[in-house]
């Protein structure tokens, strides 16, 4: 299924930390009518996650319907789901806007991610005939992205590396659960991405995770996973100073 481009949506609204090119409205996907609302939700959710729709950006049902080439009904359904996840704010007499980044949601996501990844790590290192080649390959790609200062590739390979830990544990779908929980966390990570790709400590921690899996070193692995999962919290103060309008006041 295709992915919508929100670069041209809400051009006069808050746009996020980078400039974006013009784009036309997106062609309607070839899916069954009862699935259109799911597709719309996925498009809006990912645009919010990646800060393409930045915190504070206004959201209009008619404009979104025209942009995504769908009727207003699936837009309304998708917005209801996003409101339930605290990703949008509906303010009477004012309108609907992308919600600010909520630090309580970020902190909870860090806690859940750390706990689940530690559990996956412990399960993985106790797996007979452990094949870490995919995990090692993800690390190599992550290192290459950092060396090339390719922020998008760095983010993608970062995700792939952690997902590989869950795959090694035999619980790959747990990563999908985590991804659904860490929406506010990912928005914060996106704001931090220019700094993250230039930070050698992140590569060092990724390397330590992989080496701990390969060596089946439980103590070292658990320590670095806990440190790594909560690292973003230490950087949140500087991001709040840089992007005060993106955070709940």
Tab-separated table of C-alpha atoms in Angstrom:
chain	number	residue	atom	x	y	z
A	1	UNK	CA	0.000	0.000	0.000
A	2	UNK	CA	1.309	3.459	-0.879
A	3	UNK	CA	2.345	6.183	1.540
A	4	UNK	CA	0.953	9.692	1.384
A	5	UNK	CA	3.141	12.787	1.149
A	6	UNK	CA	2.106	15.591	3.502
A	7	UNK	CA	4.788	18.023	2.326
A	8	UNK	CA	2.227	20.352	0.744
A	9	UNK	CA	-0.402	20.002	3.458
A	10	UNK	CA	-0.821	22.952	5.811
A	11	UNK	CA	2.014	24.906	4.213
A	12	UNK	CA	1.337	27.915	6.417
A	13	UNK	CA	1.258	25.862	9.611
A	14	UNK	CA	4.147	24.784	11.805
A	15	UNK	CA	6.296	22.644	9.520
A	16	UNK	CA	8.937	20.915	11.605
A	17	UNK	CA	12.722	21.104	11.614
A	18	UNK	CA	13.342	20.822	7.887
A	19	UNK	CA	12.112	22.324	4.611
A	20	UNK	CA	10.034	20.151	2.334
A	21	UNK	CA	9.228	20.158	-1.382
A	22	UNK	CA	5.819	20.652	-2.972
A	23	UNK	CA	3.602	17.670	-3.702
A	24	UNK	CA	0.187	17.014	-5.205
A	25	UNK	CA	-2.712	15.357	-3.405
A	26	UNK	CA	-2.255	11.634	-3.011
A	27	UNK	CA	-4.082	9.105	-5.228
A	28	UNK	CA	-6.664	7.053	-3.399
A	29	UNK	CA	-5.394	3.554	-2.501
A	30	UNK	CA	-6.921	0.468	-4.096
A	31	UNK	CA	-8.328	-1.097	-0.945
A	32	UNK	CA	-11.778	-2.201	0.162
A	33	UNK	CA	-14.005	0.689	1.378
A	34	UNK	CA	-14.147	-0.578	4.959
A	35	UNK	CA	-10.334	-0.422	5.071
A	36	UNK	CA	-9.997	3.181	3.842
A	37	UNK	CA	-10.172	4.545	7.397
A	38	UNK	CA	-7.300	2.244	8.425
A	39	UNK	CA	-5.213	3.507	5.508
A	40	UNK	CA	-6.000	7.131	6.394
A	41	UNK	CA	-5.077	6.474	10.016
A	42	UNK	CA	-1.766	4.909	8.962
A	43	UNK	CA	-0.895	7.894	6.749
A	44	UNK	CA	-1.694	10.477	9.409
A	45	UNK	CA	-0.064	8.482	12.180
A	46	UNK	CA	3.213	8.104	10.271
A	47	UNK	CA	3.210	11.772	9.234
A	48	UNK	CA	2.840	12.726	12.907
A	49	UNK	CA	5.453	10.160	14.022
A	50	UNK	CA	8.044	11.531	11.574
A	51	UNK	CA	7.137	15.176	12.381
A	52	UNK	CA	6.134	15.750	8.768
A	53	UNK	CA	2.948	16.949	10.447
A	54	UNK	CA	4.607	18.929	13.214
A	55	UNK	CA	3.207	19.558	16.693
A	56	UNK	CA	0.684	22.378	16.490
A	57	UNK	CA	-0.102	21.881	12.789
A	58	UNK	CA	-3.831	22.484	12.103
A	59	UNK	CA	-5.849	19.584	10.729
A	60	UNK	CA	-8.961	20.213	8.667
A	61	UNK	CA	-11.307	17.373	7.711
A	62	UNK	CA	-12.123	18.868	4.276
A	63	UNK	CA	-8.472	19.639	3.502
A	64	UNK	CA	-7.282	16.203	4.600
A	65	UNK	CA	-10.036	14.523	2.599
A	66	UNK	CA	-8.986	16.443	-0.513
A	67	UNK	CA	-5.291	15.797	0.120
A	68	UNK	CA	-5.773	12.044	0.541
A	69	UNK	CA	-8.526	11.807	-2.086
A	70	UNK	CA	-11.034	10.191	0.265
A	71	UNK	CA	-14.380	11.186	1.755
A	72	UNK	CA	-14.633	12.922	5.117
A	73	UNK	CA	-15.995	9.853	6.933
A	74	UNK	CA	-12.691	7.908	7.058
A	75	UNK	CA	-10.881	11.129	7.975
A	76	UNK	CA	-13.235	11.568	10.925
A	77	UNK	CA	-12.726	7.960	12.040
A	78	UNK	CA	-8.941	8.269	11.799
A	79	UNK	CA	-8.905	11.528	13.750
A	80	UNK	CA	-10.952	9.909	16.526
A	81	UNK	CA	-8.340	7.139	16.844
A	82	UNK	CA	-5.494	9.672	16.865
A	83	UNK	CA	-7.240	11.689	19.563
A	84	UNK	CA	-7.544	8.537	21.683
A	85	UNK	CA	-3.753	8.152	21.388
A	86	UNK	CA	-3.238	11.798	22.405
A	87	UNK	CA	-1.614	12.511	19.039
A	88	UNK	CA	-4.079	15.251	18.117
A	89	UNK	CA	-5.922	17.840	20.184
A	90	UNK	CA	-9.533	18.750	19.473
A	91	UNK	CA	-10.292	22.161	20.946
A	92	UNK	CA	-13.917	23.422	20.796
A	93	UNK	CA	-14.309	26.700	18.912
A	94	UNK	CA	-10.649	26.489	17.858
A	95	UNK	CA	-10.221	23.331	15.803
A	96	UNK	CA	-8.068	20.233	15.545
A	97	UNK	CA	-4.283	20.353	15.750
A	98	UNK	CA	-1.421	17.914	16.019
A	99	UNK	CA	-0.790	17.477	19.740
A	100	UNK	CA	2.455	18.592	21.370
A	101	UNK	CA	5.020	15.973	22.372
A	102	UNK	CA	3.951	14.653	25.767
A	103	UNK	CA	6.906	13.829	27.984
A	104	UNK	CA	4.878	11.520	30.229
A	105	UNK	CA	4.162	9.402	27.141
A	106	UNK	CA	7.855	9.501	26.185
A	107	UNK	CA	8.975	8.374	29.637
A	108	UNK	CA	6.430	5.545	29.702
A	109	UNK	CA	7.499	4.386	26.235
A	110	UNK	CA	11.166	4.353	27.313
A	111	UNK	CA	10.252	2.241	30.342
A	112	UNK	CA	8.213	-0.262	28.305
A	113	UNK	CA	10.794	-0.482	25.533
A	114	UNK	CA	13.620	-1.057	28.007
A	115	UNK	CA	11.718	-3.772	29.878
A	116	UNK	CA	10.626	-5.615	26.737
A	117	UNK	CA	13.986	-5.374	24.989
A	118	UNK	CA	15.778	-6.646	28.097
A	119	UNK	CA	13.377	-9.585	28.135
A	120	UNK	CA	13.941	-10.232	24.435
A	121	UNK	CA	17.706	-10.044	24.911
A	122	UNK	CA	17.607	-12.605	27.734
A	123	UNK	CA	15.452	-14.921	25.645
A	124	UNK	CA	17.686	-14.512	22.592
A	125	UNK	CA	20.964	-15.346	24.330
A	126	UNK	CA	19.438	-18.555	25.655
A	127	UNK	CA	18.429	-19.679	22.178
A	128	UNK	CA	20.381	-22.713	20.900
A	129	UNK	CA	22.233	-22.271	17.586
A	130	UNK	CA	21.963	-18.479	17.780
A	131	UNK	CA	22.516	-16.906	14.353
A	132	UNK	CA	23.419	-13.238	14.802
A	133	UNK	CA	24.312	-12.529	11.171
A	134	UNK	CA	21.224	-10.366	10.547
A	135	UNK	CA	21.869	-8.423	13.754
A	136	UNK	CA	25.522	-7.893	12.816
A	137	UNK	CA	24.484	-6.789	9.309
A	138	UNK	CA	22.055	-4.236	10.775
A	139	UNK	CA	24.899	-2.847	12.875
A	140	UNK	CA	27.153	-2.563	9.833
A	141	UNK	CA	24.451	-0.655	7.961
A	142	UNK	CA	23.919	1.604	10.976
A	143	UNK	CA	27.641	2.377	11.165
A	144	UNK	CA	27.741	3.114	7.422
A	145	UNK	CA	24.780	5.483	7.753
A	146	UNK	CA	26.491	7.335	10.603
A	147	UNK	CA	29.730	7.631	8.631
A	148	UNK	CA	27.784	8.999	5.652
A	149	UNK	CA	25.825	11.359	7.935
A	150	UNK	CA	22.646	9.930	6.375
A	151	UNK	CA	20.081	10.699	9.061
A	152	UNK	CA	17.175	8.820	7.472
A	153	UNK	CA	19.258	5.689	6.923
A	154	UNK	CA	20.606	5.988	10.455
A	155	UNK	CA	17.091	6.079	11.910
A	156	UNK	CA	15.930	3.162	9.743
A	157	UNK	CA	18.909	0.936	10.551
A	158	UNK	CA	18.617	1.834	14.235
A	159	UNK	CA	15.067	0.481	14.158
A	160	UNK	CA	16.176	-2.614	12.235
A	161	UNK	CA	18.914	-3.394	14.747
A	162	UNK	CA	16.563	-3.349	17.723
A	163	UNK	CA	13.891	-5.227	15.793
A	164	UNK	CA	16.481	-7.936	15.086
A	165	UNK	CA	16.910	-8.534	18.830
A	166	UNK	CA	13.215	-9.405	19.088
A	167	UNK	CA	13.452	-11.606	15.996
A	168	UNK	CA	16.338	-13.534	17.560
A	169	UNK	CA	14.213	-14.059	20.654
A	170	UNK	CA	11.464	-15.560	18.499
A	171	UNK	CA	9.019	-12.748	19.311
A	172	UNK	CA	9.203	-10.437	16.262
A	173	UNK	CA	5.658	-9.128	16.688
A	174	UNK	CA	6.513	-7.651	20.087
A	175	UNK	CA	8.418	-4.987	18.159
A	176	UNK	CA	5.121	-4.028	16.491
A	177	UNK	CA	3.631	-3.552	19.960
A	178	UNK	CA	6.544	-1.339	20.977
A	179	UNK	CA	6.278	0.677	17.781
A	180	UNK	CA	2.634	1.395	18.558
A	181	UNK	CA	3.534	2.573	22.051
A	182	UNK	CA	6.479	4.812	21.170
A	183	UNK	CA	4.775	7.340	18.894
A	184	UNK	CA	5.590	10.333	21.101
A	185	UNK	CA	9.061	8.921	21.724
A	186	UNK	CA	9.702	8.650	17.987
A	187	UNK	CA	8.679	12.277	17.493
A	188	UNK	CA	11.265	13.286	20.078
A	189	UNK	CA	13.853	11.030	18.416
A	190	UNK	CA	13.118	12.658	15.053
A	191	UNK	CA	13.817	16.104	16.480
A	192	UNK	CA	17.049	14.754	17.943
A	193	UNK	CA	18.090	12.939	14.756
A	194	UNK	CA	20.607	15.517	13.445
A	195	UNK	CA	22.456	15.292	16.759
A	196	UNK	CA	22.033	11.518	17.082
A	197	UNK	CA	23.627	10.685	13.738
A	198	UNK	CA	26.740	12.641	14.761
A	199	UNK	CA	26.969	11.111	18.234
A	200	UNK	CA	29.529	8.262	18.382
A	201	UNK	CA	28.115	7.087	21.733
A	202	UNK	CA	25.041	5.719	19.964
A	203	UNK	CA	27.116	3.588	17.613
A	204	UNK	CA	29.192	2.438	20.595
A	205	UNK	CA	26.044	1.349	22.416
A	206	UNK	CA	24.644	-0.415	19.349
A	207	UNK	CA	27.964	-2.237	18.991
A	208	UNK	CA	27.909	-3.209	22.665
A	209	UNK	CA	24.392	-4.636	22.317
A	210	UNK	CA	25.396	-6.769	19.332
A	211	UNK	CA	28.581	-7.963	21.000
A	212	UNK	CA	26.680	-8.862	24.167
A	213	UNK	CA	24.234	-10.962	22.143
A	214	UNK	CA	27.074	-12.680	20.296
A	215	UNK	CA	28.919	-13.389	23.567
A	216	UNK	CA	25.705	-14.269	25.426
A	217	UNK	CA	26.813	-11.752	28.050
A	218	UNK	CA	23.673	-11.114	30.074
A	219	UNK	CA	25.086	-8.570	32.529
A	220	UNK	CA	26.699	-6.378	29.874
A	221	UNK	CA	23.714	-6.611	27.538
A	222	UNK	CA	21.097	-5.651	30.107
A	223	UNK	CA	23.185	-2.709	31.300
A	224	UNK	CA	23.694	-1.214	27.851
A	225	UNK	CA	20.085	-1.773	26.755
A	226	UNK	CA	18.773	0.064	29.827
A	227	UNK	CA	21.219	2.922	29.313
A	228	UNK	CA	20.483	3.136	25.594
A	229	UNK	CA	16.688	3.026	25.937
A	230	UNK	CA	16.668	5.989	28.320
A	231	UNK	CA	19.390	8.089	26.658
A	232	UNK	CA	16.868	10.317	24.843
A	233	UNK	CA	15.462	11.531	28.171
A	234	UNK	CA	18.784	13.173	29.023
A	235	UNK	CA	18.658	15.103	25.744
A	236	UNK	CA	15.042	16.219	26.064
A	237	UNK	CA	15.826	19.466	27.927
A	238	UNK	CA	17.958	20.808	25.081
A	239	UNK	CA	15.279	19.852	22.565
A	240	UNK	CA	12.615	21.634	24.579
A	241	UNK	CA	14.755	24.776	24.517
A	242	UNK	CA	15.283	24.440	20.767
A	243	UNK	CA	11.650	23.639	19.901
A	244	UNK	CA	9.549	25.031	22.782
A	245	UNK	CA	6.424	25.201	20.623
A	246	UNK	CA	6.522	21.439	20.057
A	247	UNK	CA	6.119	20.484	23.700
A	248	UNK	CA	3.313	20.605	26.216
A	249	UNK	CA	3.737	23.731	28.346
